[in-house]
Tab-separated table of C-alpha atoms in Angstrom:
chain	number	residue	atom	x	y	z
P	155	MET	CA	34.300	-4.201	-20.418
P	156	ASP	CA	35.443	-1.687	-17.781
P	157	ARG	CA	34.006	-1.995	-14.288
P	158	LYS	CA	30.790	-0.060	-13.778
P	159	ASN	CA	29.097	1.243	-10.657
P	160	VAL	CA	25.370	1.203	-9.920
P	161	VAL	CA	24.173	3.204	-6.917
P	162	ILE	CA	20.704	2.519	-5.532
P	163	VAL	CA	19.379	5.388	-3.417
P	164	GLY	CA	16.862	4.173	-0.831
P	165	GLY	CA	16.760	0.960	1.213
P	166	GLY	CA	13.015	0.382	1.324
P	167	ILE	CA	11.453	-2.645	-0.325
P	168	THR	CA	11.912	-1.119	-3.818
P	169	GLY	CA	15.620	-0.473	-3.323
P	170	LEU	CA	16.200	-3.869	-1.704
P	171	SER	CA	14.373	-5.611	-4.532
P	172	ALA	CA	16.458	-3.714	-7.102
P	173	ALA	CA	19.708	-4.638	-5.327
P	174	TYR	CA	18.737	-8.311	-5.044
P	175	HIS	CA	17.632	-8.618	-8.668
P	176	LEU	CA	20.668	-6.738	-9.981
P	177	GLN	CA	23.092	-8.805	-7.911
P	178	LYS	CA	21.488	-12.022	-9.175
P	179	LYS	CA	21.859	-10.996	-12.827
P	180	VAL	CA	25.389	-9.674	-12.347
P	181	LYS	CA	26.526	-12.918	-10.689
P	182	ALA	CA	24.826	-15.130	-13.275
P	183	ALA	CA	26.496	-13.337	-16.200
P	184	LYS	CA	29.753	-12.598	-14.295
P	185	LEU	CA	29.480	-8.918	-15.171
P	186	PRO	CA	32.024	-6.339	-13.930
P	187	ILE	CA	29.402	-4.260	-12.132
P	188	ASP	CA	29.660	-3.036	-8.530
P	189	ILE	CA	26.476	-2.289	-6.602
P	190	THR	CA	26.042	0.161	-3.712
P	191	LEU	CA	22.839	0.676	-1.728
P	192	VAL	CA	22.528	3.934	0.233
P	193	GLU	CA	19.913	4.305	2.986
P	194	GLY	CA	19.491	7.515	4.960
P	195	SER	CA	18.180	5.843	8.129
P	196	ASP	CA	19.852	3.248	10.337
P	197	ARG	CA	17.590	0.402	9.222
P	198	LEU	CA	16.487	-1.160	5.957
P	199	GLY	CA	12.953	-1.991	4.923
P	200	GLY	CA	11.281	1.426	4.821
P	201	ARG	CA	7.775	1.229	6.253
P	202	ILE	CA	8.082	-2.520	6.932
P	203	HIS	CA	8.923	-2.801	10.627
P	204	THR	CA	8.103	-5.784	12.857
P	205	VAL	CA	8.763	-5.743	16.596
P	206	LYS	CA	8.357	-8.442	19.263
P	207	LYS	CA	7.079	-7.492	22.709
P	208	ASP	CA	5.791	-9.620	25.615
P	209	GLY	CA	4.924	-12.473	23.265
P	210	PHE	CA	3.154	-10.231	20.730
P	211	THR	CA	4.209	-9.803	17.100
P	212	ILE	CA	3.553	-6.179	16.184
P	213	GLU	CA	3.594	-4.677	12.713
P	214	LYS	CA	4.337	-0.981	13.015
P	215	GLY	CA	3.815	-0.560	9.269
P	216	PRO	CA	2.107	-2.738	6.656
P	217	ASP	CA	1.069	-6.172	7.888
P	218	SER	CA	0.784	-8.232	4.713
P	219	LEU	CA	1.364	-8.802	1.024
P	220	LEU	CA	-1.393	-9.303	-1.533
P	221	ALA	CA	-1.226	-12.921	-2.659
P	222	ARG	CA	-2.796	-12.431	-6.101
P	223	LYS	CA	0.174	-10.316	-7.203
P	224	PRO	CA	2.843	-12.959	-7.872
P	225	ALA	CA	6.039	-10.903	-7.428
P	226	ALA	CA	6.087	-11.095	-3.623
P	227	MET	CA	5.458	-14.844	-3.347
P	228	ALA	CA	7.968	-15.552	-6.120
P	229	LEU	CA	10.577	-13.528	-4.230
P	230	ALA	CA	9.828	-15.385	-0.986
P	231	GLU	CA	10.369	-18.685	-2.797
P	232	GLU	CA	13.674	-17.501	-4.284
P	233	LEU	CA	14.878	-16.384	-0.863
P	234	GLY	CA	13.970	-19.742	0.689
P	235	ILE	CA	11.417	-18.363	3.149
P	236	SER	CA	8.215	-19.671	1.558
P	237	ASP	CA	8.004	-22.316	4.303
P	238	GLN	CA	7.469	-19.447	6.771
P	239	VAL	CA	4.517	-17.992	4.861
P	240	LYS	CA	1.182	-17.753	6.655
P	241	ARG	CA	-2.153	-16.649	5.238
P	242	ASN	CA	-4.589	-14.337	6.968
P	243	SER	CA	-7.704	-15.786	8.573
P	244	THR	CA	-10.809	-15.403	6.428
P	245	GLY	CA	-13.210	-14.464	9.203
P	246	GLN	CA	-16.025	-11.942	8.959
P	247	SER	CA	-15.111	-8.296	8.508
P	248	PHE	CA	-17.435	-5.349	8.985
P	249	MET	CA	-18.317	-1.858	7.802
P	250	LEU	CA	-19.057	0.749	10.460
P	251	ILE	CA	-21.830	2.941	9.087
P	252	LYS	CA	-23.011	5.692	11.440
P	253	ASP	CA	-22.476	3.779	14.716
P	254	ARG	CA	-23.690	0.440	13.428
P	255	LEU	CA	-21.573	-2.498	12.262
P	256	HIS	CA	-22.693	-4.194	9.062
P	257	LYS	CA	-21.179	-7.417	7.759
P	258	MET	CA	-18.940	-6.855	4.773
P	259	PRO	CA	-21.164	-7.908	1.901
P	260	LYS	CA	-20.451	-11.007	-0.091
P	261	GLY	CA	-20.410	-10.825	-3.855
P	262	ALA	CA	-18.080	-7.826	-4.042
P	263	TYR	CA	-14.538	-7.210	-5.229
P	264	MET	CA	-12.554	-4.481	-3.446
P	265	GLY	CA	-15.895	-3.229	-2.177
P	266	VAL	CA	-17.350	-3.016	-5.706
P	267	PRO	CA	-20.564	-5.044	-6.180
P	268	LYS	CA	-20.357	-7.880	-8.672
P	269	GLU	CA	-23.461	-9.944	-7.866
P	270	VAL	CA	-27.089	-8.815	-7.828
P	271	GLY	CA	-28.335	-11.126	-5.054
P	272	PRO	CA	-25.953	-10.058	-2.264
P	273	LEU	CA	-26.482	-6.401	-3.165
P	274	LEU	CA	-30.259	-6.719	-2.882
P	275	ARG	CA	-29.988	-8.619	0.433
P	276	SER	CA	-27.572	-6.139	2.002
P	277	ASN	CA	-28.814	-4.101	4.971
P	278	SER	CA	-26.226	-1.390	4.330
P	279	PHE	CA	-28.337	0.399	1.720
P	280	THR	CA	-31.881	1.641	1.215
P	281	LEU	CA	-34.008	0.197	-1.579
P	282	SER	CA	-33.392	3.277	-3.701
P	283	GLY	CA	-29.636	2.930	-3.076
P	284	LYS	CA	-29.726	-0.686	-4.230
P	285	LEU	CA	-31.724	0.140	-7.350
P	286	ARG	CA	-29.337	2.969	-8.168
P	287	GLY	CA	-26.433	0.552	-7.815
P	288	LEU	CA	-28.021	-1.867	-10.249
P	289	MET	CA	-28.112	0.921	-12.832
P	290	ASP	CA	-24.498	-0.068	-13.545
P	291	LEU	CA	-25.930	-2.975	-15.529
P	292	VAL	CA	-27.663	-0.684	-18.019
P	293	LYS	CA	-25.937	2.721	-17.907
P	294	PRO	CA	-24.085	3.547	-21.142
P	295	LYS	CA	-20.316	3.566	-21.069
P	296	LYS	CA	-18.309	6.774	-21.057
P	297	LYS	CA	-17.283	7.995	-24.505
P	298	SER	CA	-14.407	10.239	-23.467
P	299	LYS	CA	-11.016	8.662	-22.736
P	300	GLU	CA	-9.930	11.448	-20.405
P	301	ASP	CA	-8.814	10.491	-16.906
P	302	GLU	CA	-11.443	10.886	-14.185
P	303	SER	CA	-11.410	10.378	-10.456
P	304	LEU	CA	-12.124	6.918	-9.117
P	305	GLY	CA	-14.889	8.433	-6.992
P	306	HIS	CA	-16.556	10.141	-9.951
P	307	PHE	CA	-16.361	6.918	-11.954
P	308	MET	CA	-17.894	4.786	-9.172
P	309	ARG	CA	-20.606	7.359	-8.390
P	310	ARG	CA	-21.481	7.491	-12.079
P	311	ARG	CA	-21.805	3.719	-12.217
P	312	PHE	CA	-23.264	2.877	-8.749
P	313	GLY	CA	-24.536	6.072	-7.112
P	314	ASP	CA	-23.479	7.889	-3.951
P	315	GLN	CA	-24.912	5.517	-1.350
P	316	ILE	CA	-23.001	2.417	-2.400
P	317	VAL	CA	-19.837	4.461	-2.908
P	318	ASP	CA	-20.033	6.174	0.502
P	319	ASN	CA	-21.037	3.076	2.497
P	320	GLN	CA	-19.027	0.357	0.802
P	321	ILE	CA	-16.589	1.269	-1.956
P	322	ASP	CA	-15.042	4.404	-0.454
P	323	PRO	CA	-14.077	3.006	2.997
P	324	LEU	CA	-12.206	0.128	1.410
P	325	LEU	CA	-10.450	1.872	-1.473
P	326	SER	CA	-9.779	5.129	0.372
P	327	GLY	CA	-8.507	3.119	3.329
P	328	ILE	CA	-6.111	1.091	1.209
P	329	HIS	CA	-4.593	4.219	-0.321
P	330	SER	CA	-5.037	6.642	2.616
P	331	GLY	CA	-6.589	9.066	0.181
P	332	ASP	CA	-9.696	10.762	-1.137
P	333	LEU	CA	-11.626	8.598	-3.583
P	334	ASP	CA	-12.996	11.685	-5.335
P	335	GLN	CA	-9.466	12.813	-6.219
P	336	MET	CA	-7.782	9.478	-6.997
P	337	SER	CA	-6.978	8.812	-10.635
P	338	LEU	CA	-8.929	5.951	-12.173
P	339	GLN	CA	-6.287	5.397	-14.863
P	340	ALA	CA	-3.374	5.396	-12.420
P	341	ILE	CA	-4.859	3.249	-9.642
P	342	TYR	CA	-7.602	0.951	-10.989
P	343	PRO	CA	-7.642	1.196	-14.796
P	344	VAL	CA	-9.184	-2.291	-14.856
P	345	PHE	CA	-12.561	-0.870	-13.798
P	346	GLY	CA	-12.550	1.575	-16.695
P	347	GLU	CA	-11.555	-1.223	-19.051
P	348	MET	CA	-14.489	-3.317	-17.826
P	349	GLU	CA	-16.884	-0.474	-18.511
P	350	GLN	CA	-15.558	-0.113	-22.053
P	351	GLU	CA	-15.449	-3.825	-22.889
P	352	TYR	CA	-18.574	-5.102	-21.119
P	353	GLY	CA	-20.636	-1.931	-20.724
P	354	SER	CA	-20.840	-2.577	-16.966
P	355	VAL	CA	-18.414	-3.058	-14.081
P	356	MET	CA	-20.590	-5.789	-12.562
P	357	LYS	CA	-20.733	-7.669	-15.847
P	358	GLY	CA	-16.980	-7.286	-16.239
P	359	LEU	CA	-16.289	-8.632	-12.753
P	360	ASN	CA	-18.549	-11.623	-13.369
P	361	LYS	CA	-16.778	-12.382	-16.640
P	362	THR	CA	-13.227	-11.999	-15.351
P	363	MET	CA	-13.245	-12.966	-11.661
P	364	PRO	CA	-12.963	-16.663	-10.719
P	365	LYS	CA	-16.204	-18.244	-9.566
P	366	PRO	CA	-16.381	-19.669	-6.027
P	367	ALA	CA	-16.179	-23.463	-5.836
P	368	LYS	CA	-19.569	-25.188	-5.642
P	369	ASN	CA	-18.115	-28.482	-4.425
P	370	LYS	CA	-18.905	-28.761	-0.711
P	371	LYS	CA	-15.761	-30.889	-0.277
P	372	ALA	CA	-13.560	-28.194	-1.762
P	373	LYS	CA	-10.774	-26.838	0.418
P	374	PRO	CA	-11.655	-23.769	2.498
P	375	ALA	CA	-10.840	-20.499	0.809
P	376	GLN	CA	-7.380	-19.152	1.537
P	377	GLY	CA	-6.862	-15.611	2.745
P	378	GLN	CA	-6.061	-13.054	0.078
P	379	PHE	CA	-3.042	-11.789	2.025
P	380	PHE	CA	0.079	-13.371	3.438
P	381	SER	CA	2.850	-12.599	5.877
P	382	PHE	CA	5.443	-14.719	7.679
P	383	THR	CA	5.503	-16.614	10.967
P	384	ASN	CA	7.814	-14.029	12.532
P	385	GLY	CA	6.307	-11.019	10.810
P	386	LEU	CA	6.735	-9.139	7.573
P	387	GLN	CA	10.279	-8.073	8.378
P	388	THR	CA	11.282	-11.672	7.648
P	389	LEU	CA	11.317	-10.606	4.000
P	390	VAL	CA	13.567	-7.626	4.716
P	391	HIS	CA	16.010	-9.722	6.763
P	392	ALA	CA	16.179	-12.362	4.020
P	393	LEU	CA	16.843	-9.755	1.348
P	394	GLU	CA	19.524	-8.078	3.431
P	395	ALA	CA	21.236	-11.405	4.176
P	396	SER	CA	21.287	-12.264	0.474
P	397	LEU	CA	23.112	-9.080	-0.576
P	398	ASP	CA	26.599	-10.458	-0.068
P	399	SER	CA	28.004	-8.638	-3.101
P	400	VAL	CA	26.325	-5.293	-2.413
P	401	GLU	CA	27.949	-2.512	-0.404
P	402	ILE	CA	25.281	-1.220	1.993
P	403	ILE	CA	25.631	2.259	3.469
P	404	ARG	CA	23.206	3.079	6.309
P	405	GLY	CA	22.544	6.312	8.172
P	406	ASN	CA	23.990	8.422	5.381
P	407	LYS	CA	21.572	10.317	3.177
P	408	VAL	CA	22.239	11.460	-0.385
P	409	ASN	CA	22.161	15.248	-0.201
P	410	HIS	CA	23.009	16.158	-3.756
P	411	MET	CA	23.384	14.406	-7.068
P	412	GLU	CA	25.038	15.867	-10.139
P	413	LYS	CA	25.429	14.627	-13.696
P	414	LYS	CA	29.035	14.731	-14.834
P	415	GLU	CA	30.562	14.064	-18.210
P	416	ALA	CA	31.079	10.470	-17.154
P	417	GLY	CA	28.334	9.300	-14.818
P	418	TYR	CA	27.098	10.848	-11.584
P	419	HIS	CA	28.546	12.216	-8.375
P	420	LEU	CA	26.464	11.700	-5.242
P	421	LEU	CA	27.278	13.768	-2.155
P	422	LEU	CA	26.373	12.079	1.141
P	423	ASP	CA	25.611	13.641	4.518
P	424	SER	CA	29.023	12.529	5.714
P	425	GLY	CA	30.757	14.506	2.981
P	426	GLU	CA	31.712	11.354	1.099
P	427	VAL	CA	31.202	11.431	-2.662
P	428	LEU	CA	30.099	8.315	-4.543
P	429	THR	CA	30.497	7.930	-8.287
P	430	ALA	CA	28.004	5.999	-10.377
P	431	ASP	CA	27.553	5.008	-13.988
P	432	PHE	CA	23.873	4.368	-13.292
P	433	VAL	CA	21.608	5.584	-10.478
P	434	LEU	CA	18.343	4.046	-9.349
P	435	SER	CA	16.435	6.535	-7.202
P	436	ALA	CA	14.113	4.534	-4.930
P	437	VAL	CA	13.389	7.291	-2.418
P	438	PRO	CA	10.055	9.158	-2.115
P	439	HIS	CA	9.397	11.655	-4.890
P	440	THR	CA	9.554	14.542	-2.415
P	441	GLN	CA	13.312	13.948	-1.988
P	442	VAL	CA	14.192	13.973	-5.689
P	443	PRO	CA	13.957	17.721	-6.477
P	444	GLY	CA	16.304	18.482	-3.557
P	445	MET	CA	18.889	15.926	-4.676
P	446	LEU	CA	18.775	17.296	-8.248
P	447	SER	CA	18.225	20.956	-7.404
P	448	LYS	CA	19.729	22.255	-10.652
P	449	HIS	CA	16.942	20.648	-12.666
P	450	GLN	CA	13.942	22.938	-12.283
P	451	PRO	CA	11.438	20.725	-14.171
P	452	LEU	CA	11.780	18.112	-11.414
P	453	GLN	CA	10.095	20.546	-9.034
P	454	GLU	CA	6.860	19.288	-10.610
P	455	LEU	CA	7.235	16.198	-8.453
P	456	TYR	CA	6.123	18.335	-5.517
P	457	ASN	CA	2.696	18.376	-7.212
P	458	ILE	CA	2.256	14.707	-6.320
P	459	PRO	CA	0.480	15.006	-2.942
P	460	ALA	CA	1.361	12.820	0.013
P	461	THR	CA	-0.824	12.116	3.047
P	462	SER	CA	0.146	11.333	6.629
P	463	THR	CA	-1.212	8.436	8.672
P	464	ALA	CA	-0.682	6.947	12.123
P	465	ASN	CA	-0.876	3.314	13.165
P	466	VAL	CA	-1.939	2.799	16.802
P	467	VAL	CA	-1.438	-0.746	18.137
P	468	LEU	CA	-3.106	-1.624	21.456
P	469	ALA	CA	-2.570	-4.799	23.500
P	470	PHE	CA	-5.224	-6.039	25.959
P	471	ASP	CA	-6.304	-8.983	28.021
P	472	GLU	CA	-9.228	-10.477	26.124
P	473	LYS	CA	-11.427	-10.047	29.206
P	474	GLN	CA	-10.999	-6.262	28.896
P	475	ILE	CA	-13.051	-6.330	25.702
P	476	LYS	CA	-16.578	-6.462	27.052
P	477	ARG	CA	-18.404	-6.539	23.748
P	478	ASP	CA	-16.403	-8.969	21.698
P	479	LEU	CA	-16.975	-9.160	17.976
P	480	ASP	CA	-16.622	-12.337	15.976
P	481	GLY	CA	-14.517	-11.110	13.098
P	482	THR	CA	-11.195	-9.771	11.884
P	483	GLY	CA	-11.938	-6.033	11.956
P	484	PHE	CA	-13.937	-3.191	10.513
P	485	LEU	CA	-13.671	-0.238	8.149
P	486	VAL	CA	-15.220	3.131	8.957
P	487	THR	CA	-17.236	5.099	6.429
P	488	ARG	CA	-15.944	8.625	5.905
P	489	ASN	CA	-19.357	10.142	6.684
P	490	SER	CA	-19.336	8.614	10.192
P	491	ASN	CA	-18.416	10.643	13.270
P	492	TYR	CA	-15.169	8.751	13.968
P	493	ARG	CA	-11.532	9.719	13.699
P	494	ILE	CA	-10.261	6.177	13.215
P	495	THR	CA	-10.506	4.911	9.645
P	496	ALA	CA	-10.235	1.188	10.409
P	497	CYS	CA	-9.516	-1.344	13.130
P	498	THR	CA	-7.937	-4.768	12.636
P	499	TRP	CA	-8.277	-7.467	15.290
P	500	ALA	CA	-4.762	-8.669	14.583
P	501	HIS	CA	-4.960	-11.572	17.046
P	502	ARG	CA	-7.797	-13.010	14.960
P	503	LYS	CA	-6.536	-12.044	11.532
P	504	TRP	CA	-3.046	-13.481	12.034
P	505	GLU	CA	-2.476	-16.711	13.961
P	506	GLY	CA	0.278	-16.441	16.552
P	507	THR	CA	0.199	-12.643	16.735
P	508	ALA	CA	-0.803	-12.573	20.423
P	509	PRO	CA	-0.365	-14.959	23.393
P	510	ALA	CA	-3.338	-17.005	24.531
P	511	GLY	CA	-5.931	-14.894	26.312
P	512	LYS	CA	-4.606	-11.648	24.846
P	513	ALA	CA	-5.930	-9.339	22.128
P	514	LEU	CA	-4.050	-7.074	19.741
P	515	LEU	CA	-5.877	-4.269	17.920
P	516	ARG	CA	-4.402	-2.142	15.119
P	517	CYS	CA	-6.197	1.141	14.509
P	518	TYR	CA	-5.534	3.772	11.904
P	519	VAL	CA	-6.042	7.529	11.844
P	520	GLY	CA	-5.288	10.209	9.278
P	521	LYS	CA	-8.141	10.781	6.855
P	522	PRO	CA	-7.245	13.331	4.154
P	523	SER	CA	-9.645	15.731	5.909
P	524	ASP	CA	-8.145	15.001	9.350
P	525	GLN	CA	-4.376	15.227	8.924
P	526	ASP	CA	-3.662	17.183	12.118
P	527	ILE	CA	-4.513	14.198	14.323
P	528	VAL	CA	-1.398	12.388	13.078
P	529	LYS	CA	0.831	15.021	14.705
P	530	ALA	CA	-0.886	14.768	18.109
P	531	SER	CA	0.942	13.237	21.072
P	532	ASP	CA	0.999	9.480	21.555
P	533	GLN	CA	-1.353	9.737	24.521
P	534	THR	CA	-3.803	11.905	22.570
P	535	LEU	CA	-3.824	9.361	19.756
P	536	VAL	CA	-4.416	6.482	22.170
P	537	ASP	CA	-7.208	8.366	23.935
P	538	THR	CA	-8.818	9.227	20.596
P	539	VAL	CA	-8.693	5.622	19.441
P	540	LEU	CA	-10.086	4.273	22.721
P	541	LYS	CA	-12.944	6.782	22.614
P	542	ASP	CA	-13.914	5.571	19.149
P	543	LEU	CA	-13.485	1.891	20.020
P	544	ASN	CA	-15.743	2.240	23.044
P	545	LYS	CA	-18.581	3.313	20.793
P	546	VAL	CA	-18.334	-0.081	19.128
P	547	MET	CA	-16.602	-2.644	21.328
P	548	LYS	CA	-16.781	-1.510	24.984
P	549	VAL	CA	-13.154	-1.779	26.013
P	550	LYS	CA	-12.522	-1.698	29.778
P	551	GLY	CA	-9.482	0.098	31.158
P	552	GLN	CA	-6.188	1.030	29.555
P	553	PRO	CA	-4.178	-1.168	27.211
P	554	LEU	CA	-1.364	-3.339	28.550
P	555	PHE	CA	0.863	-1.310	26.272
P	556	TYR	CA	0.648	0.573	22.988
P	557	GLU	CA	2.819	1.309	19.980
P	558	VAL	CA	2.276	4.439	17.894
P	559	THR	CA	3.897	4.829	14.469
P	560	ARG	CA	3.544	7.925	12.310
P	561	PHE	CA	4.112	8.124	8.590
P	562	ILE	CA	4.423	11.819	7.782
P	563	ASP	CA	3.766	12.747	4.134
P	564	ALA	CA	4.585	9.130	3.342
P	565	ARG	CA	1.616	7.963	1.258
P	566	PRO	CA	1.865	9.306	-2.318
P	567	GLN	CA	-1.505	10.133	-3.849
P	568	TYR	CA	-2.250	9.447	-7.493
P	569	HIS	CA	-4.677	12.242	-8.286
P	570	THR	CA	-6.283	12.679	-11.688
P	571	GLY	CA	-3.594	13.483	-14.223
P	572	HIS	CA	-0.954	11.527	-12.291
P	573	LEU	CA	0.166	9.392	-15.226
P	574	GLU	CA	0.623	12.443	-17.415
P	575	LEU	CA	2.679	14.203	-14.724
P	576	VAL	CA	4.935	11.168	-14.300
P	577	ARG	CA	5.355	10.905	-18.076
P	578	ARG	CA	6.494	14.539	-18.311
P	579	VAL	CA	9.021	14.079	-15.517
P	580	ARG	CA	10.399	10.865	-16.963
P	581	ASP	CA	10.646	12.399	-20.437
P	582	TYR	CA	12.741	15.189	-18.941
P	583	VAL	CA	14.947	12.720	-17.076
P	584	ALA	CA	15.472	10.610	-20.195
P	585	ALA	CA	16.512	13.663	-22.223
P	586	ASN	CA	18.670	15.388	-19.602
P	587	LEU	CA	19.717	12.776	-17.032
P	588	PRO	CA	20.526	9.561	-18.898
P	589	ASN	CA	21.270	6.508	-16.788
P	590	LEU	CA	19.034	7.749	-13.977
P	591	GLU	CA	15.741	6.006	-13.238
P	592	LEU	CA	13.021	7.064	-10.795
P	593	ILE	CA	11.386	3.982	-9.286
P	594	GLY	CA	9.108	3.222	-6.365
P	595	SER	CA	5.643	3.785	-4.966
P	596	SER	CA	5.544	7.463	-5.919
P	597	TYR	CA	5.096	6.682	-9.590
P	598	ASP	CA	3.653	3.351	-10.710
P	599	GLY	CA	1.848	1.517	-7.888
P	600	THR	CA	1.953	1.713	-4.112
P	601	GLY	CA	1.522	-1.890	-2.915
P	602	LEU	CA	4.486	-3.895	-1.632
P	603	PRO	CA	4.314	-6.405	-4.527
P	604	ASP	CA	4.234	-3.422	-6.910
P	605	CYS	CA	7.374	-2.046	-5.248
P	606	ILE	CA	9.121	-5.399	-5.652
P	607	GLU	CA	8.320	-5.246	-9.371
P	608	HIS	CA	9.521	-1.631	-9.575
P	609	GLY	CA	12.868	-2.727	-8.174
P	610	GLN	CA	13.157	-5.617	-10.597
P	611	LYS	CA	12.348	-3.429	-13.603
P	612	GLY	CA	14.830	-0.790	-12.428
P	613	ALA	CA	17.566	-3.402	-12.164
P	614	ASP	CA	16.802	-4.598	-15.691
P	615	LEU	CA	17.024	-1.030	-17.008
P	616	ALA	CA	20.427	-0.575	-15.363
P	617	LEU	CA	21.728	-3.784	-16.914
P	618	GLU	CA	20.360	-2.863	-20.327
P	619	ALA	CA	22.136	0.500	-20.203
P	620	LEU	CA	25.483	-0.831	-18.981
P	621	THR	CA	25.858	-3.999	-21.036
């Protein structure tokens, strides 16, 4: 077998996962395959970026991995860093509904009610709102199999009040999007499947979700998320250190890619040309049409929207927070008069994040209806966040320091019809650009564990094609 070349474009978590998985398989089978990873910026890891400052551990991007998705934990174990794993604290979190904090209700999954008792006892809804929510137990299931928005689905099952005050802040916050445009089939098909199988989302959740332990001596519940003692970038550093057989090119973007009779030519910013027998594109979808400009059908990728968000981290002395709140943070309903969408009390959510006597708050801005705020100056963003926080927490004075991180057009949105759009694009690629795969958060799932799986599947596809 002649030597083959695989080029991975993009050094975020998807590209790193692909490189790691491919290298592992190539070494195990002693295959004559060379691997190159090309990253346009000077650092690997994409949106994962941990910094240390004055004893604080600051996540400028995502702060955790979802534990129930096994790919991330399995990777940590393979890399030998599972002993550095830490779980989030399971303290009380809140919903901010029109200037008033309400405890996040028990008996819910991802904000979706699953138990009657907690819903009826909640002070977040009126009696009519609660009764409308319970209609999910008796409303007939949808007959059509056409995709619908997640918002339309949830409003149909639970009514507007529960959606606006509980479901929307959580799910829209996770995806930095508009619940009434998100695709049910692309993002949470499980809810639609529950409706079809059980006739009710609540019934489906009760049948499929594990029941809480009734034994009073049972171990305390673990947090649903995990990170590492020295921050999430521990995973990136471990992946990078493991890639001893991978050529890594940083600070050199792929400008153009062309299919040749034998493989691909990739033109870099530097003028260098790489050749590849197989290409894994792990960059955002917005970069693909430019790299493959001769292929007009790929312009359809521009129809996948992307939102912008900003992460504002503020450090304080604890005594500066005059109205302290016993919890790990709060989500803001979209119908409230606030520009922040959420606030995490990182010093309470993650042990060791701040020195003793200090507080670290992470706030987020950039609702789909408020995108301009992301482009404001750092000081404007800090002032905006402090103004909103003072309506809730009474913060005295200026922060000890702040860190502002912007993600411009960085959060792909899976609107209704997303799966069909991706299918059309991939059908075109399969027919016209063999040995090229589009992988990453733009297509099949946006969470970090999802991206790890995307990389693994991409590596398997490359091996299948070349061996």
